[in-house]
mmCIF file of C-alpha atoms in Angstrom:
data_model
loop_
_atom_site.group_PDB
_atom_site.id
_atom_site.type_symbol
_atom_site.label_atom_id
_atom_site.label_comp_id
_atom_site.label_asym_id
_atom_site.label_seq_id
_atom_site.Cartn_x
_atom_site.Cartn_y
_atom_site.Cartn_z
ATOM 1 C CA UNK A 1 161.219 -288.970 -34.594
ATOM 2 C CA UNK A 2 160.398 -288.478 -30.913
ATOM 3 C CA UNK A 3 160.844 -291.233 -28.342
ATOM 4 C CA UNK A 4 157.148 -292.176 -28.056
ATOM 5 C CA UNK A 5 156.835 -292.511 -31.853
ATOM 6 C CA UNK A 6 159.977 -294.620 -31.926
ATOM 7 C CA UNK A 7 158.630 -296.983 -29.262
ATOM 8 C CA UNK A 8 155.327 -297.259 -31.155
ATOM 9 C CA UNK A 9 157.152 -298.040 -34.413
ATOM 10 C CA UNK A 10 159.190 -300.772 -32.724
ATOM 11 C CA UNK A 11 156.149 -302.389 -31.167
ATOM 12 C CA UNK A 12 154.000 -302.245 -34.310
ATOM 13 C CA UNK A 13 156.608 -303.536 -36.758
ATOM 14 C CA UNK A 14 158.794 -305.740 -34.594
ATOM 15 C CA UNK A 15 156.422 -307.090 -31.963
ATOM 16 C CA UNK A 16 152.862 -306.809 -33.350
ATOM 17 C CA UNK A 17 151.637 -309.748 -31.271
ATOM 18 C CA UNK A 18 153.072 -308.208 -28.095
ATOM 19 C CA UNK A 19 155.004 -311.304 -27.114
ATOM 20 C CA UNK A 20 157.674 -309.289 -25.357
ATOM 21 C CA UNK A 21 160.440 -310.459 -27.706
ATOM 22 C CA UNK A 22 161.763 -309.147 -31.033
ATOM 23 C CA UNK A 23 163.424 -311.245 -33.721
ATOM 24 C CA UNK A 24 166.982 -310.185 -34.515
ATOM 25 C CA UNK A 25 166.488 -310.278 -38.294
ATOM 26 C CA UNK A 26 163.425 -308.019 -38.041
ATOM 27 C CA UNK A 27 165.232 -305.384 -36.038
ATOM 28 C CA UNK A 28 168.316 -305.523 -38.277
ATOM 29 C CA UNK A 29 166.159 -305.119 -41.362
ATOM 30 C CA UNK A 30 164.424 -302.090 -39.875
ATOM 31 C CA UNK A 31 167.775 -300.558 -38.958
ATOM 32 C CA UNK A 32 169.228 -301.131 -42.420
ATOM 33 C CA UNK A 33 166.213 -299.426 -44.003
ATOM 34 C CA UNK A 34 167.042 -296.338 -41.864
ATOM 35 C CA UNK A 35 163.599 -296.240 -40.331
ATOM 36 C CA UNK A 36 165.180 -295.913 -36.902
ATOM 37 C CA UNK A 37 166.429 -292.342 -36.956
ATOM 38 C CA UNK A 38 169.159 -292.633 -34.328
ATOM 39 C CA UNK A 39 172.695 -291.352 -34.091
ATOM 40 C CA UNK A 40 175.281 -293.897 -35.304
ATOM 41 C CA UNK A 41 176.740 -294.562 -31.864
ATOM 42 C CA UNK A 42 173.351 -295.368 -30.309
ATOM 43 C CA UNK A 43 172.421 -297.545 -33.293
ATOM 44 C CA UNK A 44 175.674 -299.455 -32.960
ATOM 45 C CA UNK A 45 174.907 -300.149 -29.306
ATOM 46 C CA UNK A 46 171.418 -301.381 -30.189
ATOM 47 C CA UNK A 47 172.744 -303.721 -32.876
ATOM 48 C CA UNK A 48 175.227 -305.099 -30.351
ATOM 49 C CA UNK A 49 172.352 -305.857 -28.007
ATOM 50 C CA UNK A 50 170.048 -307.572 -30.470
ATOM 51 C CA UNK A 51 172.775 -309.642 -32.117
ATOM 52 C CA UNK A 52 174.030 -310.995 -28.795
ATOM 53 C CA UNK A 53 171.060 -313.235 -28.012
ATOM 54 C CA UNK A 54 171.722 -316.894 -28.741
ATOM 55 C CA UNK A 55 168.010 -317.591 -29.380
ATOM 56 C CA UNK A 56 167.776 -315.044 -32.170
ATOM 57 C CA UNK A 57 165.516 -312.676 -30.234
ATOM 58 C CA UNK A 58 165.839 -309.829 -27.793
ATOM 59 C CA UNK A 59 163.629 -308.763 -24.901
ATOM 60 C CA UNK A 60 161.484 -305.761 -25.832
ATOM 61 C CA UNK A 61 161.835 -304.249 -22.343
ATOM 62 C CA UNK A 62 165.625 -304.402 -22.477
ATOM 63 C CA UNK A 63 165.540 -302.663 -25.838
ATOM 64 C CA UNK A 64 163.306 -299.904 -24.521
ATOM 65 C CA UNK A 65 165.522 -299.410 -21.450
ATOM 66 C CA UNK A 66 168.583 -299.046 -23.664
ATOM 67 C CA UNK A 67 166.794 -296.582 -25.931
ATOM 68 C CA UNK A 68 165.773 -294.620 -22.848
ATOM 69 C CA UNK A 69 169.418 -294.514 -21.669
ATOM 70 C CA UNK A 70 168.440 -296.171 -18.392
ATOM 71 C CA UNK A 71 171.168 -297.882 -16.430
ATOM 72 C CA UNK A 72 170.979 -301.626 -16.911
ATOM 73 C CA UNK A 73 173.316 -304.504 -17.546
ATOM 74 C CA UNK A 74 171.877 -305.101 -21.024
ATOM 75 C CA UNK A 75 174.624 -303.360 -22.920
ATOM 76 C CA UNK A 76 177.395 -304.908 -20.884
ATOM 77 C CA UNK A 77 176.004 -308.406 -21.490
ATOM 78 C CA UNK A 78 175.545 -307.677 -25.163
ATOM 79 C CA UNK A 79 179.154 -306.707 -25.723
ATOM 80 C CA UNK A 80 180.502 -309.479 -23.491
ATOM 81 C CA UNK A 81 178.499 -312.266 -25.107
ATOM 82 C CA UNK A 82 177.604 -310.913 -28.537
ATOM 83 C CA UNK A 83 179.098 -311.361 -31.961
ATOM 84 C CA UNK A 84 179.493 -307.640 -32.484
ATOM 85 C CA UNK A 85 181.852 -305.109 -30.923
ATOM 86 C CA UNK A 86 182.026 -301.358 -31.050
ATOM 87 C CA UNK A 87 183.628 -299.761 -34.092
ATOM 88 C CA UNK A 88 186.656 -298.525 -32.125
ATOM 89 C CA UNK A 89 188.156 -300.672 -29.428
ATOM 90 C CA UNK A 90 189.889 -297.847 -27.563
ATOM 91 C CA UNK A 91 188.154 -294.586 -26.735
ATOM 92 C CA UNK A 92 191.477 -292.748 -26.917
ATOM 93 C CA UNK A 93 191.430 -293.326 -30.689
ATOM 94 C CA UNK A 94 188.613 -290.774 -31.046
ATOM 95 C CA UNK A 95 189.864 -287.648 -32.828
ATOM 96 C CA UNK A 96 188.456 -284.235 -33.637
ATOM 97 C CA UNK A 97 186.646 -283.891 -30.302
ATOM 98 C CA UNK A 98 185.510 -280.597 -28.832
ATOM 99 C CA UNK A 99 186.503 -279.342 -25.395
ATOM 100 C CA UNK A 100 183.435 -280.807 -23.671
ATOM 101 C CA UNK A 101 183.805 -284.252 -25.268
ATOM 102 C CA UNK A 102 187.495 -284.333 -24.370
ATOM 103 C CA UNK A 103 186.573 -283.578 -20.767
ATOM 104 C CA UNK A 104 183.923 -286.341 -20.847
ATOM 105 C CA UNK A 105 186.543 -288.762 -22.141
ATOM 106 C CA UNK A 106 188.914 -287.690 -19.364
ATOM 107 C CA UNK A 107 186.183 -288.293 -16.763
ATOM 108 C CA UNK A 108 185.403 -291.689 -18.276
ATOM 109 C CA UNK A 109 189.018 -292.814 -17.882
ATOM 110 C CA UNK A 110 189.226 -291.358 -14.361
ATOM 111 C CA UNK A 111 186.111 -293.083 -13.010
ATOM 112 C CA UNK A 112 185.229 -296.192 -15.033
ATOM 113 C CA UNK A 113 187.366 -299.356 -15.072
ATOM 114 C CA UNK A 114 185.948 -300.984 -18.218
ATOM 115 C CA UNK A 115 186.486 -299.788 -21.800
ATOM 116 C CA UNK A 116 182.960 -300.840 -22.712
ATOM 117 C CA UNK A 117 181.507 -298.734 -19.904
ATOM 118 C CA UNK A 118 183.737 -295.826 -20.872
ATOM 119 C CA UNK A 119 182.523 -295.884 -24.453
ATOM 120 C CA UNK A 120 178.903 -296.228 -23.344
ATOM 121 C CA UNK A 121 179.234 -293.258 -20.971
ATOM 122 C CA UNK A 122 181.067 -291.223 -23.614
ATOM 123 C CA UNK A 123 178.308 -291.677 -26.197
ATOM 124 C CA UNK A 124 175.323 -291.192 -23.905
ATOM 125 C CA UNK A 125 176.724 -288.348 -21.780
ATOM 126 C CA UNK A 126 174.729 -285.110 -21.920
ATOM 127 C CA UNK A 127 175.025 -281.721 -20.232
ATOM 128 C CA UNK A 128 171.505 -282.018 -18.847
ATOM 129 C CA UNK A 129 171.220 -282.463 -15.933
ATOM 130 C CA UNK A 130 174.569 -280.827 -15.065
ATOM 131 C CA UNK A 131 176.570 -281.998 -12.003
ATOM 132 C CA UNK A 132 175.284 -279.225 -9.735
ATOM 133 C CA UNK A 133 175.063 -280.958 -6.347
ATOM 134 C CA UNK A 134 178.755 -280.937 -5.419
ATOM 135 C CA UNK A 135 179.206 -277.461 -6.898
ATOM 136 C CA UNK A 136 176.326 -276.010 -4.854
ATOM 137 C CA UNK A 137 177.513 -277.692 -1.636
ATOM 138 C CA UNK A 138 181.031 -276.325 -2.161
ATOM 139 C CA UNK A 139 179.822 -272.797 -2.940
ATOM 140 C CA UNK A 140 177.578 -272.697 0.134
ATOM 141 C CA UNK A 141 180.450 -273.950 2.331
ATOM 142 C CA UNK A 142 182.761 -271.241 1.013
ATOM 143 C CA UNK A 143 180.139 -268.513 1.492
ATOM 144 C CA UNK A 144 179.403 -269.599 5.063
ATOM 145 C CA UNK A 145 183.121 -269.763 5.899
ATOM 146 C CA UNK A 146 183.710 -266.296 4.460
ATOM 147 C CA UNK A 147 180.818 -264.866 6.495
ATOM 148 C CA UNK A 148 182.134 -266.294 9.768
ATOM 149 C CA UNK A 149 185.710 -265.394 8.871
ATOM 150 C CA UNK A 150 184.763 -261.739 8.449
ATOM 151 C CA UNK A 151 182.566 -261.781 11.537
ATOM 152 C CA UNK A 152 185.192 -263.407 13.796
ATOM 153 C CA UNK A 153 188.184 -261.858 12.027
ATOM 154 C CA UNK A 154 189.796 -265.281 12.198
ATOM 155 C CA UNK A 155 190.520 -267.684 9.319
ATOM 156 C CA UNK A 156 192.350 -270.549 11.043
ATOM 157 C CA UNK A 157 191.145 -272.563 14.056
ATOM 158 C CA UNK A 158 187.845 -270.704 14.217
ATOM 159 C CA UNK A 159 186.591 -273.217 16.768
ATOM 160 C CA UNK A 160 188.721 -271.503 19.415
ATOM 161 C CA UNK A 161 186.333 -268.584 19.151
ATOM 162 C CA UNK A 162 183.339 -269.049 21.498
ATOM 163 C CA UNK A 163 181.090 -267.194 19.074
ATOM 164 C CA UNK A 164 181.831 -269.808 16.414
ATOM 165 C CA UNK A 165 180.163 -272.529 18.498
ATOM 166 C CA UNK A 166 177.078 -270.362 18.912
ATOM 167 C CA UNK A 167 176.221 -270.898 15.262
ATOM 168 C CA UNK A 168 172.908 -272.713 14.669
ATOM 169 C CA UNK A 169 174.694 -274.860 12.082
ATOM 170 C CA UNK A 170 177.285 -276.502 14.372
ATOM 171 C CA UNK A 171 176.465 -279.891 15.885
ATOM 172 C CA UNK A 172 176.832 -279.676 19.655
ATOM 173 C CA UNK A 173 175.769 -282.506 22.002
ATOM 174 C CA UNK A 174 173.890 -279.981 24.119
ATOM 175 C CA UNK A 175 171.753 -279.095 21.113
ATOM 176 C CA UNK A 176 171.248 -282.595 19.715
ATOM 177 C CA UNK A 177 167.466 -282.210 19.985
ATOM 178 C CA UNK A 178 167.760 -279.742 17.097
ATOM 179 C CA UNK A 179 167.777 -282.390 14.380
ATOM 180 C CA UNK A 180 168.967 -280.167 11.551
ATOM 181 C CA UNK A 181 172.383 -279.857 13.218
ATOM 182 C CA UNK A 182 173.114 -283.486 12.312
ATOM 183 C CA UNK A 183 173.152 -282.263 8.673
ATOM 184 C CA UNK A 184 173.960 -278.571 8.775
ATOM 185 C CA UNK A 185 177.366 -278.989 10.452
ATOM 186 C CA UNK A 186 178.789 -279.846 7.030
ATOM 187 C CA UNK A 187 178.623 -276.139 6.091
ATOM 188 C CA UNK A 188 180.925 -275.070 8.957
ATOM 189 C CA UNK A 189 184.699 -275.610 8.962
ATOM 190 C CA UNK A 190 187.463 -275.353 11.510
ATOM 191 C CA UNK A 191 189.558 -273.126 9.300
ATOM 192 C CA UNK A 192 190.850 -272.404 5.850
ATOM 193 C CA UNK A 193 192.941 -275.587 5.816
ATOM 194 C CA UNK A 194 189.958 -277.889 6.340
ATOM 195 C CA UNK A 195 187.720 -275.995 3.927
ATOM 196 C CA UNK A 196 190.391 -275.996 1.224
ATOM 197 C CA UNK A 197 191.012 -279.717 1.569
ATOM 198 C CA UNK A 198 187.310 -280.619 1.475
ATOM 199 C CA UNK A 199 186.434 -278.214 -1.348
ATOM 200 C CA UNK A 200 189.317 -279.494 -3.482
ATOM 201 C CA UNK A 201 188.280 -283.137 -3.099
ATOM 202 C CA UNK A 202 184.607 -282.358 -3.643
ATOM 203 C CA UNK A 203 185.403 -280.696 -6.970
ATOM 204 C CA UNK A 204 188.161 -283.032 -8.142
ATOM 205 C CA UNK A 205 186.463 -286.318 -7.181
ATOM 206 C CA UNK A 206 182.853 -285.496 -6.374
ATOM 207 C CA UNK A 207 182.039 -283.688 -9.646
ATOM 208 C CA UNK A 208 183.407 -286.464 -11.935
ATOM 209 C CA UNK A 209 181.596 -289.084 -9.853
ATOM 210 C CA UNK A 210 178.378 -287.078 -10.142
ATOM 211 C CA UNK A 211 178.823 -286.781 -13.911
ATOM 212 C CA UNK A 212 179.151 -290.545 -14.327
ATOM 213 C CA UNK A 213 176.799 -291.925 -11.669
ATOM 214 C CA UNK A 214 174.221 -289.145 -11.478
ATOM 215 C CA UNK A 215 173.147 -286.607 -8.892
ATOM 216 C CA UNK A 216 170.814 -288.994 -6.999
ATOM 217 C CA UNK A 217 173.402 -291.671 -6.267
ATOM 218 C CA UNK A 218 176.268 -289.312 -5.402
ATOM 219 C CA UNK A 219 174.121 -286.986 -3.283
ATOM 220 C CA UNK A 220 172.794 -290.052 -1.434
ATOM 221 C CA UNK A 221 176.332 -291.276 -0.768
ATOM 222 C CA UNK A 222 177.549 -287.833 0.352
ATOM 223 C CA UNK A 223 174.616 -287.217 2.699
ATOM 224 C CA UNK A 224 174.859 -290.740 4.100
ATOM 225 C CA UNK A 225 178.463 -289.988 5.030
ATOM 226 C CA UNK A 226 177.451 -286.676 6.612
ATOM 227 C CA UNK A 227 174.659 -288.183 8.722
ATOM 228 C CA UNK A 228 176.761 -291.196 9.694
ATOM 229 C CA UNK A 229 179.525 -288.809 10.769
ATOM 230 C CA UNK A 230 177.459 -286.795 13.233
ATOM 231 C CA UNK A 231 175.628 -289.849 14.588
ATOM 232 C CA UNK A 232 178.884 -291.738 15.108
ATOM 233 C CA UNK A 233 180.309 -288.811 17.063
ATOM 234 C CA UNK A 234 177.166 -288.712 19.204
ATOM 235 C CA UNK A 235 177.785 -292.361 20.095
ATOM 236 C CA UNK A 236 181.574 -292.657 20.367
ATOM 237 C CA UNK A 237 182.684 -289.140 21.351
ATOM 238 C CA UNK A 238 179.652 -287.937 23.252
ATOM 239 C CA UNK A 239 181.065 -284.659 24.612
ATOM 240 C CA UNK A 240 182.468 -283.360 21.331
ATOM 241 C CA UNK A 241 180.921 -281.077 18.696
ATOM 242 C CA UNK A 242 181.278 -281.646 14.956
ATOM 243 C CA UNK A 243 182.001 -279.258 12.081
ATOM 244 C CA UNK A 244 183.049 -279.715 8.467
ATOM 245 C CA UNK A 245 181.926 -281.806 5.524
ATOM 246 C CA UNK A 246 184.576 -284.455 6.034
ATOM 247 C CA UNK A 247 182.054 -287.253 6.571
ATOM 248 C CA UNK A 248 180.656 -286.811 3.082
ATOM 249 C CA UNK A 249 184.062 -286.120 1.530
ATOM 250 C CA UNK A 250 185.604 -289.260 2.988
ATOM 251 C CA UNK A 251 182.602 -291.296 1.834
ATOM 252 C CA UNK A 252 183.201 -290.183 -1.752
ATOM 253 C CA UNK A 253 186.990 -290.528 -1.643
ATOM 254 C CA UNK A 254 187.014 -293.909 0.106
ATOM 255 C CA UNK A 255 184.478 -295.308 -2.349
ATOM 256 C CA UNK A 256 186.485 -294.062 -5.327
ATOM 257 C CA UNK A 257 189.841 -295.288 -4.006
ATOM 258 C CA UNK A 258 188.390 -298.688 -3.106
ATOM 259 C CA UNK A 259 186.883 -298.945 -6.592
ATOM 260 C CA UNK A 260 190.249 -298.101 -8.146
ATOM 261 C CA UNK A 261 192.046 -300.744 -6.052
ATOM 262 C CA UNK A 262 189.495 -303.473 -6.812
ATOM 263 C CA UNK A 263 189.656 -302.683 -10.558
ATOM 264 C CA UNK A 264 193.351 -301.848 -10.673
ATOM 265 C CA UNK A 265 194.068 -303.536 -14.016
ATOM 266 C CA UNK A 266 191.106 -301.916 -15.746
ATOM 267 C CA UNK A 267 191.676 -298.366 -14.508
ATOM 268 C CA UNK A 268 193.571 -296.394 -17.149
ATOM 269 C CA UNK A 269 193.990 -293.063 -15.337
ATOM 270 C CA UNK A 270 197.640 -291.868 -15.601
ATOM 271 C CA UNK A 271 200.026 -292.146 -12.657
ATOM 272 C CA UNK A 272 197.414 -294.030 -10.678
ATOM 273 C CA UNK A 273 199.872 -295.504 -8.150
ATOM 274 C CA UNK A 274 201.452 -292.136 -7.410
ATOM 275 C CA UNK A 275 198.057 -290.478 -7.155
ATOM 276 C CA UNK A 276 196.770 -293.238 -4.905
ATOM 277 C CA UNK A 277 199.694 -292.793 -2.527
ATOM 278 C CA UNK A 278 199.286 -289.002 -2.565
ATOM 279 C CA UNK A 279 195.554 -289.273 -1.835
ATOM 280 C CA UNK A 280 196.112 -291.649 1.078
ATOM 281 C CA UNK A 281 198.843 -289.402 2.525
ATOM 282 C CA UNK A 282 196.618 -286.317 2.284
ATOM 283 C CA UNK A 283 193.599 -288.068 3.778
ATOM 284 C CA UNK A 284 195.696 -289.539 6.602
ATOM 285 C CA UNK A 285 197.242 -286.132 7.274
ATOM 286 C CA UNK A 286 193.789 -284.558 7.534
ATOM 287 C CA UNK A 287 192.692 -287.245 9.998
ATOM 288 C CA UNK A 288 195.896 -286.653 11.985
ATOM 289 C CA UNK A 289 195.193 -282.913 12.081
ATOM 290 C CA UNK A 290 191.659 -283.615 13.329
ATOM 291 C CA UNK A 291 192.965 -285.971 16.039
ATOM 292 C CA UNK A 292 195.501 -283.384 17.174
ATOM 293 C CA UNK A 293 192.850 -280.690 17.283
ATOM 294 C CA UNK A 294 190.459 -282.888 19.264
ATOM 295 C CA UNK A 295 192.967 -283.665 22.018
ATOM 296 C CA UNK A 296 194.889 -280.391 22.067
ATOM 297 C CA UNK A 297 194.332 -278.346 25.266
ATOM 298 C CA UNK A 298 191.221 -276.243 24.641
ATOM 299 C CA UNK A 299 190.760 -272.703 25.796
ATOM 300 C CA UNK A 300 188.603 -272.561 28.927
ATOM 301 C CA UNK A 301 185.794 -270.757 27.101
ATOM 302 C CA UNK A 302 185.767 -272.907 23.970
ATOM 303 C CA UNK A 303 185.142 -276.362 25.433
ATOM 304 C CA UNK A 304 186.066 -279.643 23.683
ATOM 305 C CA UNK A 305 187.252 -279.327 20.110
ATOM 306 C CA UNK A 306 185.453 -281.045 17.161
ATOM 307 C CA UNK A 307 185.694 -284.818 16.912
ATOM 308 C CA UNK A 308 187.565 -286.719 14.220
ATOM 309 C CA UNK A 309 185.167 -289.683 14.200
ATOM 310 C CA UNK A 310 183.160 -288.212 11.317
ATOM 311 C CA UNK A 311 186.155 -288.818 9.037
ATOM 312 C CA UNK A 312 186.321 -292.494 9.957
ATOM 313 C CA UNK A 313 182.581 -293.148 9.747
ATOM 314 C CA UNK A 314 182.475 -291.439 6.343
ATOM 315 C CA UNK A 315 185.223 -293.773 5.148
ATOM 316 C CA UNK A 316 183.233 -296.800 6.352
ATOM 317 C CA UNK A 317 180.153 -295.587 4.461
ATOM 318 C CA UNK A 318 182.264 -295.121 1.334
ATOM 319 C CA UNK A 319 183.905 -298.546 1.474
ATOM 320 C CA UNK A 320 180.543 -300.274 2.005
ATOM 321 C CA UNK A 321 177.646 -298.403 0.427
ATOM 322 C CA UNK A 322 179.757 -296.197 -1.831
ATOM 323 C CA UNK A 323 181.754 -299.029 -3.361
ATOM 324 C CA UNK A 324 178.584 -300.869 -4.315
ATOM 325 C CA UNK A 325 177.187 -297.709 -5.942
ATOM 326 C CA UNK A 326 180.339 -297.106 -7.986
ATOM 327 C CA UNK A 327 180.539 -300.745 -9.055
ATOM 328 C CA UNK A 328 176.906 -300.670 -10.246
ATOM 329 C CA UNK A 329 177.249 -298.401 -13.252
ATOM 330 C CA UNK A 330 174.502 -299.324 -15.757
ATOM 331 C CA UNK A 331 172.866 -301.554 -13.149
ATOM 332 C CA UNK A 332 169.794 -300.987 -10.981
ATOM 333 C CA UNK A 333 170.584 -300.940 -7.287
ATOM 334 C CA UNK A 334 167.138 -302.082 -6.163
ATOM 335 C CA UNK A 335 167.619 -305.379 -8.004
ATOM 336 C CA UNK A 336 170.717 -306.283 -5.962
ATOM 337 C CA UNK A 337 170.396 -308.147 -2.697
ATOM 338 C CA UNK A 338 173.595 -306.622 -1.341
ATOM 339 C CA UNK A 339 172.118 -303.141 -1.768
ATOM 340 C CA UNK A 340 169.148 -304.001 0.449
ATOM 341 C CA UNK A 341 171.476 -305.548 3.019
ATOM 342 C CA UNK A 342 173.397 -302.258 3.175
ATOM 343 C CA UNK A 343 170.191 -300.199 3.327
ATOM 344 C CA UNK A 344 168.868 -302.373 6.154
ATOM 345 C CA UNK A 345 172.180 -302.058 8.001
ATOM 346 C CA UNK A 346 172.203 -298.281 7.621
ATOM 347 C CA UNK A 347 168.600 -297.948 8.805
ATOM 348 C CA UNK A 348 169.405 -300.181 11.794
ATOM 349 C CA UNK A 349 172.331 -297.922 12.623
ATOM 350 C CA UNK A 350 170.098 -294.829 12.330
ATOM 351 C CA UNK A 351 167.494 -296.291 14.703
ATOM 352 C CA UNK A 352 170.162 -297.345 17.183
ATOM 353 C CA UNK A 353 171.711 -293.865 17.070
ATOM 354 C CA UNK A 354 168.349 -292.194 17.601
ATOM 355 C CA UNK A 355 167.597 -294.260 20.696
ATOM 356 C CA UNK A 356 171.150 -293.714 21.918
ATOM 357 C CA UNK A 357 170.775 -289.944 21.669
ATOM 358 C CA UNK A 358 167.449 -290.066 23.479
ATOM 359 C CA UNK A 359 168.348 -292.330 26.395
ATOM 360 C CA UNK A 360 172.101 -293.015 26.674
ATOM 361 C CA UNK A 361 173.297 -289.597 27.792
ATOM 362 C CA UNK A 362 171.153 -289.661 30.932
ATOM 363 C CA UNK A 363 171.638 -293.368 31.640
ATOM 364 C CA UNK A 364 175.432 -293.071 31.417
ATOM 365 C CA UNK A 365 175.549 -289.773 33.256
ATOM 366 C CA UNK A 366 177.616 -288.063 30.572
ATOM 367 C CA UNK A 367 178.733 -284.576 31.596
ATOM 368 C CA UNK A 368 177.989 -282.526 28.510
ATOM 369 C CA UNK A 369 179.766 -279.173 28.244
ATOM 370 C CA UNK A 370 177.207 -276.368 28.531
ATOM 371 C CA UNK A 371 176.024 -275.371 25.060
ATOM 372 C CA UNK A 372 177.113 -271.916 23.961
#
């Protein structure tokens, strides 16, 4: 039975008068007669939803959203308030799983703090669409780095090469009128050490986050960190260029770490304290390396070295916007007031940064290094 036929069957037999509500006993009867041809896990979730309502009825729209696998709080409320629970309390009790399902279970325990959410994600997870965004970004970054490494014959501290700064991808304050540079700088990296660090985190943290929360939310968070990084540098470190995807990487990592801390008791990933300390040490070391590079004596022909402010602004985006995204699994962002507050704040920052880049450099008399 396809989805449209299933929706028609539900409406005709359970809500013929189109009141918008379905009686619990009617739905249960239909399910027991096996007229709803669903997999057992999805059927169990539906029964949990319909049996949770204290008035003996369930909203038709909530039922359709759950059947459509849309993110909503319906399932969470059903399990929390209902008289029915899932067949197995702990997802780790599942046996006989294939390689893919074991990986999905691993991702569920790495990312989600609630056992109910983990089971819901485990049962509704599909390979389509695959988590391609972080993989594509990482591949492009590696290819670009390899091309410039071969061209410059230098794999560490490429920014000391004047030809590196001539790339049309690097953000340079002298070229800030070329708007694409506020985005494209994420494909360039100082050296193998920065690329390796960013690529590792993008694959280890970004891909699982994309699997759970979807390509739209994670790509939005990553790109928000990238844009905030370059704009912050243009405001706070006005003479410095920017390279590397650290703004987006720190947005993802900061959001994930903050989510782990705020849901510490519910997170069941192994060795979480040790891994938290290791992640903070690595991220702090990368920021320290960027600070050292920024203030190290530059070669006369290379000009100021890339700024470290993109790391910090990415972390701010992750702790604010990213944390809300990660805490809103199953829930619609546009229905939350806090989401619109963050969107308004980000747009305000964008407008301020645009006007700053147009007028502030001349008004303040900033001496910009000549663009390469």
